[in-house]
Coordinates of C-alpha atoms in Angstrom, one line a residue:
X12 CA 6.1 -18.6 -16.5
X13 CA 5.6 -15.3 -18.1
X14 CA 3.3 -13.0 -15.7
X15 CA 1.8 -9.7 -16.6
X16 CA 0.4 -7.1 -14.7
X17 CA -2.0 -4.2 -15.6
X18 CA -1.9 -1.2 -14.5
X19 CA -4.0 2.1 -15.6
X20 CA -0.7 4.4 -15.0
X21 CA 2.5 3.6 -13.5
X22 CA 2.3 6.7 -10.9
X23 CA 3.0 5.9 -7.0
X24 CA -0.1 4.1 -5.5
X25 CA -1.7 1.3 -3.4
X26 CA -1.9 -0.6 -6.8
X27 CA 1.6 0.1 -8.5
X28 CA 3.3 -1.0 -4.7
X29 CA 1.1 -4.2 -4.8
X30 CA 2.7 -4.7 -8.6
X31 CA 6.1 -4.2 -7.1
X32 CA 6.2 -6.5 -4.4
X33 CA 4.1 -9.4 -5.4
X34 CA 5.9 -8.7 -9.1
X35 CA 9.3 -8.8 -6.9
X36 CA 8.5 -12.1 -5.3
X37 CA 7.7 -13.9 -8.1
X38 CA 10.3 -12.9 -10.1
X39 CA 12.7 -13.9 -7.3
X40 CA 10.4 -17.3 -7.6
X41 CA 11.9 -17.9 -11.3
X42 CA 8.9 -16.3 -13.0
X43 CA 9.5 -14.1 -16.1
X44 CA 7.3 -10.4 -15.2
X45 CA 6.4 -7.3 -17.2
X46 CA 4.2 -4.3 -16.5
X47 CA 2.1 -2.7 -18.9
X48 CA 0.7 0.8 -18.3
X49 CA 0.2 4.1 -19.5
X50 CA 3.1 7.0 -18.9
X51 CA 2.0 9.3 -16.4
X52 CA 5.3 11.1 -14.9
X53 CA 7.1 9.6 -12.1
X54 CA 6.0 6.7 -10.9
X55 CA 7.9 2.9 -10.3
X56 CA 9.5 2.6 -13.2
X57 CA 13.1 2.5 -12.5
X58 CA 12.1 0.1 -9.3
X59 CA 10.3 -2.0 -11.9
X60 CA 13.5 -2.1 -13.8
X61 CA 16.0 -2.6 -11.7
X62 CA 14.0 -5.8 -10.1
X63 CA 14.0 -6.9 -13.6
X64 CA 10.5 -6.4 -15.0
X65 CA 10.1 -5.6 -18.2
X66 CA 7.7 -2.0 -18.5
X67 CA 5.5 -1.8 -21.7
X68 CA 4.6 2.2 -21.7
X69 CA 4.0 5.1 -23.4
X70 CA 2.1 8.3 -23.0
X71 CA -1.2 7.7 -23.8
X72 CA -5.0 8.9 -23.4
X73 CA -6.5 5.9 -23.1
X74 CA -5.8 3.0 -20.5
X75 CA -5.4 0.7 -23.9
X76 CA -3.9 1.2 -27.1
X77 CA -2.3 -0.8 -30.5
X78 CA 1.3 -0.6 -28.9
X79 CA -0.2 -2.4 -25.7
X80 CA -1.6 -4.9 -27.4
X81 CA 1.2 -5.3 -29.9
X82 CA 3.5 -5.3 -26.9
X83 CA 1.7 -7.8 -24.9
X84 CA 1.1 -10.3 -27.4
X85 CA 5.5 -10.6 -28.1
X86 CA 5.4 -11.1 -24.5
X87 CA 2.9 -14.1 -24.7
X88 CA 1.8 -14.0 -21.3
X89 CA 1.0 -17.3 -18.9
X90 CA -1.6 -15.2 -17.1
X91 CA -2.7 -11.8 -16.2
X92 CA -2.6 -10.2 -13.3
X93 CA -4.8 -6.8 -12.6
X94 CA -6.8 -4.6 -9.9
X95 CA -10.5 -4.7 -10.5
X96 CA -10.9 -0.9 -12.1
X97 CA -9.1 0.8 -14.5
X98 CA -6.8 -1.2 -15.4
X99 CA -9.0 -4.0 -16.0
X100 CA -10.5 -3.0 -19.3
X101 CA -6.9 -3.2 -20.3
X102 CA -6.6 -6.6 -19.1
X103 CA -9.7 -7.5 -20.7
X104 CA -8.7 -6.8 -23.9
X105 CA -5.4 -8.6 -23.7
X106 CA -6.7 -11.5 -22.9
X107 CA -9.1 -11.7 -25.9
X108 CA -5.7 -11.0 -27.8
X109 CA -3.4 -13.7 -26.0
X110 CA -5.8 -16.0 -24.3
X111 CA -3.8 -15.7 -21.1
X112 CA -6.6 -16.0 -18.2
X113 CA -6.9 -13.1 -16.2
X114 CA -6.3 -13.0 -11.3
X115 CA -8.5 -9.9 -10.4
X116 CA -7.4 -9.4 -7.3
X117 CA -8.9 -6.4 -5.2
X118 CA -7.4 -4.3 -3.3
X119 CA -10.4 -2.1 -2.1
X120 CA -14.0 -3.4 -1.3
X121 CA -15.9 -4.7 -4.3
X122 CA -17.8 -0.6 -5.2
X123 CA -17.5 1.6 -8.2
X124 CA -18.6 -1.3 -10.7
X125 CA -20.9 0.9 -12.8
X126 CA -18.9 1.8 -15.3
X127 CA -18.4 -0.1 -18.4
X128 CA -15.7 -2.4 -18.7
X129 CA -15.0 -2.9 -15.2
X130 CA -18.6 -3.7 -14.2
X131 CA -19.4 -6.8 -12.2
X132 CA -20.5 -8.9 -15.6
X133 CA -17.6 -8.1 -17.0
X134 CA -15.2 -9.1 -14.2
X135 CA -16.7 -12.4 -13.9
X136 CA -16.7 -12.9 -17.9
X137 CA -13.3 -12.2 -18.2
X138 CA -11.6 -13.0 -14.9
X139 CA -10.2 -16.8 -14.1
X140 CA -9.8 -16.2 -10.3
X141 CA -10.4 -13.1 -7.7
X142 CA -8.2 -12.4 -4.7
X143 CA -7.7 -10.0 -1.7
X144 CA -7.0 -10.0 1.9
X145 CA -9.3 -8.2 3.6
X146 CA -12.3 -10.4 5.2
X147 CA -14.8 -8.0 4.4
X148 CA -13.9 -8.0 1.0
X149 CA -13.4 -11.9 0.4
X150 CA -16.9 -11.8 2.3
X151 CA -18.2 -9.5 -0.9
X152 CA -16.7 -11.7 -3.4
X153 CA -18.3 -14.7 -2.2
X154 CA -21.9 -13.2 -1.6
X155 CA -21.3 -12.5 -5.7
X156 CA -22.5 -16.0 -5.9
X157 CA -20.5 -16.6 -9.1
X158 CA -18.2 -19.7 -10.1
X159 CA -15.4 -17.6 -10.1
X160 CA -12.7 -18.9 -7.6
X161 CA -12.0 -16.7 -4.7
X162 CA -8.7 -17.0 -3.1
X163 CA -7.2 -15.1 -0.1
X164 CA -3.6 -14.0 -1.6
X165 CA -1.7 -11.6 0.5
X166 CA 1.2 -9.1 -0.9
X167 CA 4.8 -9.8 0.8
X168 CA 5.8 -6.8 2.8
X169 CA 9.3 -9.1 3.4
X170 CA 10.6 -8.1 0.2
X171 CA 12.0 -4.7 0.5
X172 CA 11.6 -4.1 4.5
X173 CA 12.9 -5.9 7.7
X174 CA 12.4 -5.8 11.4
X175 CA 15.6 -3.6 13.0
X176 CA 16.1 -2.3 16.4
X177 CA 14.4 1.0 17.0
X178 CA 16.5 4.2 16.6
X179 CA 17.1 6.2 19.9
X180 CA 14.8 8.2 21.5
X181 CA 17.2 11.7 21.0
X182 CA 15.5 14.4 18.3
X183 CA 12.1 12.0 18.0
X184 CA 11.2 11.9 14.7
X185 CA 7.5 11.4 13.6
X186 CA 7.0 9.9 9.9
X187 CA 3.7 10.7 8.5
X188 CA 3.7 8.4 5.5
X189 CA 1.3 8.1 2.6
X190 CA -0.6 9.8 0.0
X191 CA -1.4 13.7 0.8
X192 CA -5.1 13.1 0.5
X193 CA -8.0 15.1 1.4
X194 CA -8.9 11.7 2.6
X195 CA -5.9 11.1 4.4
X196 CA -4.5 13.9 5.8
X197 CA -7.0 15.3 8.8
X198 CA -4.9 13.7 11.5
X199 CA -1.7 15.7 10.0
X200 CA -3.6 18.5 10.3
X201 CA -4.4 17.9 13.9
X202 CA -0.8 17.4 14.6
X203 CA 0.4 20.2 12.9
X204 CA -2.9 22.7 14.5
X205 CA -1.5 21.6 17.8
X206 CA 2.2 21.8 17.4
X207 CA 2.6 23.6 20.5
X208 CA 1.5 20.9 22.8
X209 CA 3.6 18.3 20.8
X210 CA 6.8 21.1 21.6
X211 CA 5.8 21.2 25.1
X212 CA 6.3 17.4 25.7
X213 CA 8.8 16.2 23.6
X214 CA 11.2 19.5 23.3
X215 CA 13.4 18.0 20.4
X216 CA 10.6 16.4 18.1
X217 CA 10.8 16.5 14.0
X218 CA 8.1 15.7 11.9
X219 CA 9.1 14.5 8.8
X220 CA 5.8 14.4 6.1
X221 CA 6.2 11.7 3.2
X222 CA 3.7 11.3 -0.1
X223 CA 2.5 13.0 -2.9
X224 CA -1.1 15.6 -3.5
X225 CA -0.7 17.6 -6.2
X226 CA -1.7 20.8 -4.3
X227 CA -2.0 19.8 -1.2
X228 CA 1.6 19.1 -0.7
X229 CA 2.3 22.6 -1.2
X230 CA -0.1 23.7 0.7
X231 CA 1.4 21.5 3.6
X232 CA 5.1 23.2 2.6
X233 CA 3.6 26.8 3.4
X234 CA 1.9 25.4 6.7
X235 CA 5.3 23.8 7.8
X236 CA 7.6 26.9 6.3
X237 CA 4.7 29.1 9.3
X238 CA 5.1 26.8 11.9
X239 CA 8.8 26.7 11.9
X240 CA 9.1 29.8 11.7
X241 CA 6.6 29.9 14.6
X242 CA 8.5 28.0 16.3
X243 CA 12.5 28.8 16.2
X244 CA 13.2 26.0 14.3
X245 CA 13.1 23.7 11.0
X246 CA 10.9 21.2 12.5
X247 CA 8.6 20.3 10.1
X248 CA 10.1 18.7 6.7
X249 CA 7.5 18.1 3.8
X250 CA 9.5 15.8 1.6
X251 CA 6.8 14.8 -1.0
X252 CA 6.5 12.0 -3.2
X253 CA 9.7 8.8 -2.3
X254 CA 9.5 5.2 -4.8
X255 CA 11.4 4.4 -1.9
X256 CA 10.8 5.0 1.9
X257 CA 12.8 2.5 3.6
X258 CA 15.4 5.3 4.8
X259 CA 12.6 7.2 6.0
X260 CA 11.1 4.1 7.9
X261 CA 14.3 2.7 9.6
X262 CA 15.3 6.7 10.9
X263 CA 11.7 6.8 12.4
X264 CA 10.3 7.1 16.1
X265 CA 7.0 6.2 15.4
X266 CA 4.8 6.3 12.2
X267 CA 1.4 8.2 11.3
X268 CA 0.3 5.8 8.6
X269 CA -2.7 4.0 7.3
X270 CA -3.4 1.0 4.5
X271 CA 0.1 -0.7 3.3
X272 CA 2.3 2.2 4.7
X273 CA 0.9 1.2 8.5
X274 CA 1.9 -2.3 7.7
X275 CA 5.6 -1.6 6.0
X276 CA 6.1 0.1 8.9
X277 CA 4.9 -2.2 11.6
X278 CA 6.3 -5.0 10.4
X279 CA 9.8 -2.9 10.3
X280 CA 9.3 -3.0 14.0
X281 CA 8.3 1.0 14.8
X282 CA 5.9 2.2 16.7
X283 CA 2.3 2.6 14.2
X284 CA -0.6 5.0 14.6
X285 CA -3.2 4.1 12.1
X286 CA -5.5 6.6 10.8
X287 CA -7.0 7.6 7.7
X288 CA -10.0 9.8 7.6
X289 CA -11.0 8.6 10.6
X290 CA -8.6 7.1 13.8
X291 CA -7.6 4.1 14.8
X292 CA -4.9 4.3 17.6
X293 CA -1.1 2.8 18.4
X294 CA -1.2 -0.8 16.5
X295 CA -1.0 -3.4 19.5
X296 CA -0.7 -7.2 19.2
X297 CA -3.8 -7.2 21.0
X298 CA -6.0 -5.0 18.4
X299 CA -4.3 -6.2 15.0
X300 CA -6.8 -8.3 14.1
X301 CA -8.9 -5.3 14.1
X302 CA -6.6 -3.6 12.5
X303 CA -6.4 -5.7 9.5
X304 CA -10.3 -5.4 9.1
X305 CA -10.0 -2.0 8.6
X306 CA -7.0 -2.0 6.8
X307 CA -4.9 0.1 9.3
X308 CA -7.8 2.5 9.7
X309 CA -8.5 2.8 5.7
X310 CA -11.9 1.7 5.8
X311 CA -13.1 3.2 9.5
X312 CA -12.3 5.2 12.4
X313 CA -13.5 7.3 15.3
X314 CA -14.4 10.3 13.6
X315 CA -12.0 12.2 15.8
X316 CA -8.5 13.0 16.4
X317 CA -8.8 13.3 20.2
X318 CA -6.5 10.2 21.4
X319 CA -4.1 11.2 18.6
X320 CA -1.5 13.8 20.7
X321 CA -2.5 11.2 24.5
X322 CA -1.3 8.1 21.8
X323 CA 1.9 10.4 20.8
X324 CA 2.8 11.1 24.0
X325 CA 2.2 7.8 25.8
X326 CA 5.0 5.9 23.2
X327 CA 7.7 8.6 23.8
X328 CA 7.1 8.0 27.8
X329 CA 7.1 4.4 27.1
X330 CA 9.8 4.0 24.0
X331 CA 12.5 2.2 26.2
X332 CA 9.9 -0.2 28.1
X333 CA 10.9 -3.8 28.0
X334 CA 7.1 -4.8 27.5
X335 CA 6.4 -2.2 24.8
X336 CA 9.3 -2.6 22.8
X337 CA 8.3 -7.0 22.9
X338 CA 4.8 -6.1 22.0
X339 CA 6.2 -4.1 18.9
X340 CA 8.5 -7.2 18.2
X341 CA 5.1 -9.8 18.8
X342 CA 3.1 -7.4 16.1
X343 CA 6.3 -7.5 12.9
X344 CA 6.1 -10.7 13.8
X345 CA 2.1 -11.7 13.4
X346 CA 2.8 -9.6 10.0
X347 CA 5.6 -11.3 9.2
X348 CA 3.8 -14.7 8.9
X349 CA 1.1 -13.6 7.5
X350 CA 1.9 -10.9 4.5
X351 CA 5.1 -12.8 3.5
X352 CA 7.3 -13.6 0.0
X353 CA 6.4 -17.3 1.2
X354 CA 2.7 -16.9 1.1
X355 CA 2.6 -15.1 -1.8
X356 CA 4.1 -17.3 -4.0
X357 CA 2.9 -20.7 -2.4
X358 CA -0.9 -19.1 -3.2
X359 CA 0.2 -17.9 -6.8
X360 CA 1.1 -21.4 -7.5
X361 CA -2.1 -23.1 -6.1
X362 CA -4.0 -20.5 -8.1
X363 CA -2.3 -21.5 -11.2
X364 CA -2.6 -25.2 -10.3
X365 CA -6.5 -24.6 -10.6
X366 CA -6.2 -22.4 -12.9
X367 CA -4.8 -25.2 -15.6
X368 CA -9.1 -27.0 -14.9
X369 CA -11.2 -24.2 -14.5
X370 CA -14.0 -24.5 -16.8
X371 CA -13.2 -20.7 -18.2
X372 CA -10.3 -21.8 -19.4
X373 CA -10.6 -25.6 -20.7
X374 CA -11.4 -24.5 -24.2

């Protein structure tokens, strides 16, 4: 079956990852997958490539364009596969060219549909099925009261991580992984403002600071190039923008994370504080089904940082326990069976299965 995804640009983000792994396991499922999307620097190419996708771009200032369409219809796609914003007008207009029917699946809550092309008429006109993982959000796209299917289809994280045995305790390193947001970056910014105390209880700490933002990122590189100074020592490391963070995953102590980047690394077995914009605490077998409903602290938190240097400190006291290191094991595990290559594909093919007598697509 010949699959194609959308995507507005190819750049390093929530939706490009999703294309990678769910493109990854059904390609390893015999499927046939290419990637269309503008050129927009750096981005997942090369991964896109060497999993053996085939990536339609060029720079362009439009999410669409002649080569797109030219490019997409040699292809002669089974299906399309797209996010629910701007890629979608994209995958709008290659289906009109192909008649391939269209998976919407959403990644975010169902909001910023008032803009043309990607409005809630014309998701439902032009999409076959929606998907996402998220309760709330299934709960939105079934209060849509439309007769559009709508599936829960979860991305593999068992594609490019694994579960391994945590890394010793000696120089602790602290991974803050994910984009350099405004949105995402006050608890770094907490850490980093109270550096001192983090010196004071764990002497040999690192922080290592992964993820793109523009300007932000170098404004982090001036606050760490201070504070190391400050302190003696090069103990901060902004590293910016990685296509691939396994490495930085596997070396780490514990991870500051929220979103997919909390779940990559839970499920690689290390030690997870969620937060976003607003906290959510250690990940625990016992709160990751709250977890999950706010996707790892993406969509809420307590609007302070207060627990976040108490929730440090209590997994370095506690990082050769018996019971913690079980409970991290329990949590990779819980994550394991649900966000797996397995899933993923055993869904794609039901959705296809319904697909093939869905009114939309009988003609």
């Amino acid at each position: 079956m010949n699959i194609l995804f959308c995507s507005d640009a190819l750049t390093i983000d929530g939706v490009t990852s999703c294309i990678l792994n769910t493109g990854a396991a059904l390609k390893r499922a015999g499927h046939n997958i290419a990637v269309v999307g503008r050129w927009a620097g750096k981005g997942f190419q090369k991964r896109y490539r060497d999993e053996g996708f085939k990536v339609i771009t060029c720079p362009s200032p439009s999410v669409s364009n002649i080569y797109f369409d030219i490019r997409a219809k040699l292809f002669r796609p089974d299906v399309i596969m797209t996010d629910p914003r701007r890629s979608f007008p994209l995958a709008a207009r290659i289906k009109k060219i192909t008649g391939a029917p269209v998976i919407t699946y959403f990644l975010d809550p169902v909001e910023k549909t008032d803009r043309p092309g990607r409005d809630i008429e014309s998701l439902v006109k032009y999409s076959s099925v929606f998907t996402a993982f998220e309760p709330d959000t299934l709960k939105q796209l079934h209060e849509l009261n439309t007769d559009i299917p709508v599936i829960k289809m979860t991305r593999p994280l068992d594609i490019f991580f694994e579960p391994s045995e945590l890394p010793e305790r000696k120089n602790f390193n602290i991974l803050c992984f994910g984009r350099l947001s405004r949105y995402k970056t006050p608890g770094i910014f907490h850490m980093l403002d109270n550096i001192k105390l983090i010196q004071e209880h764990i002497p040999d700490f690192k922080i290592n600071i992964v993820g793109g933002g523009g300007w932000r990122l170098y404004k982090l590189k001036i606050f760490a190039h201070k504070l190391n100074k400050s302190l003696g020592r090069k103990c901060v490391n902004i590293i910016g923008t990685q296509d691939n963070p396994k490495k930085y995953i596997e070396s780490a102590n514990v991870v500051f994370a929220s979103a997919t980047s909390a779940m990559e690394a839970a499920y690689s077995m290390r030690p997870v504080i969620a937060m976003c914009s607003g906290y959510f605490g250690q990940l625990k077998s016992e709160n990751l089904e709250d977890a999950v409903k706010c996707y790892f602290s993406e969509r809420c938190g307590k609007n302070n940082f207060d627990d976040l240097l108490p929730d440090l400190f209590r997994i370095y006291d506690n990082y050769n326990n018996a019971d913690f290191v079980n409970d991290l094991r329990e949590v990779s595990l819980k994550l394991g069976n649900e966000f797996s290559e397995r899933e993923t594909v055993k869904t794609f093919n039901e959705i296809m299965s319904g697909i093939q007598w869905h009114p939309k697509n009988s003609a």
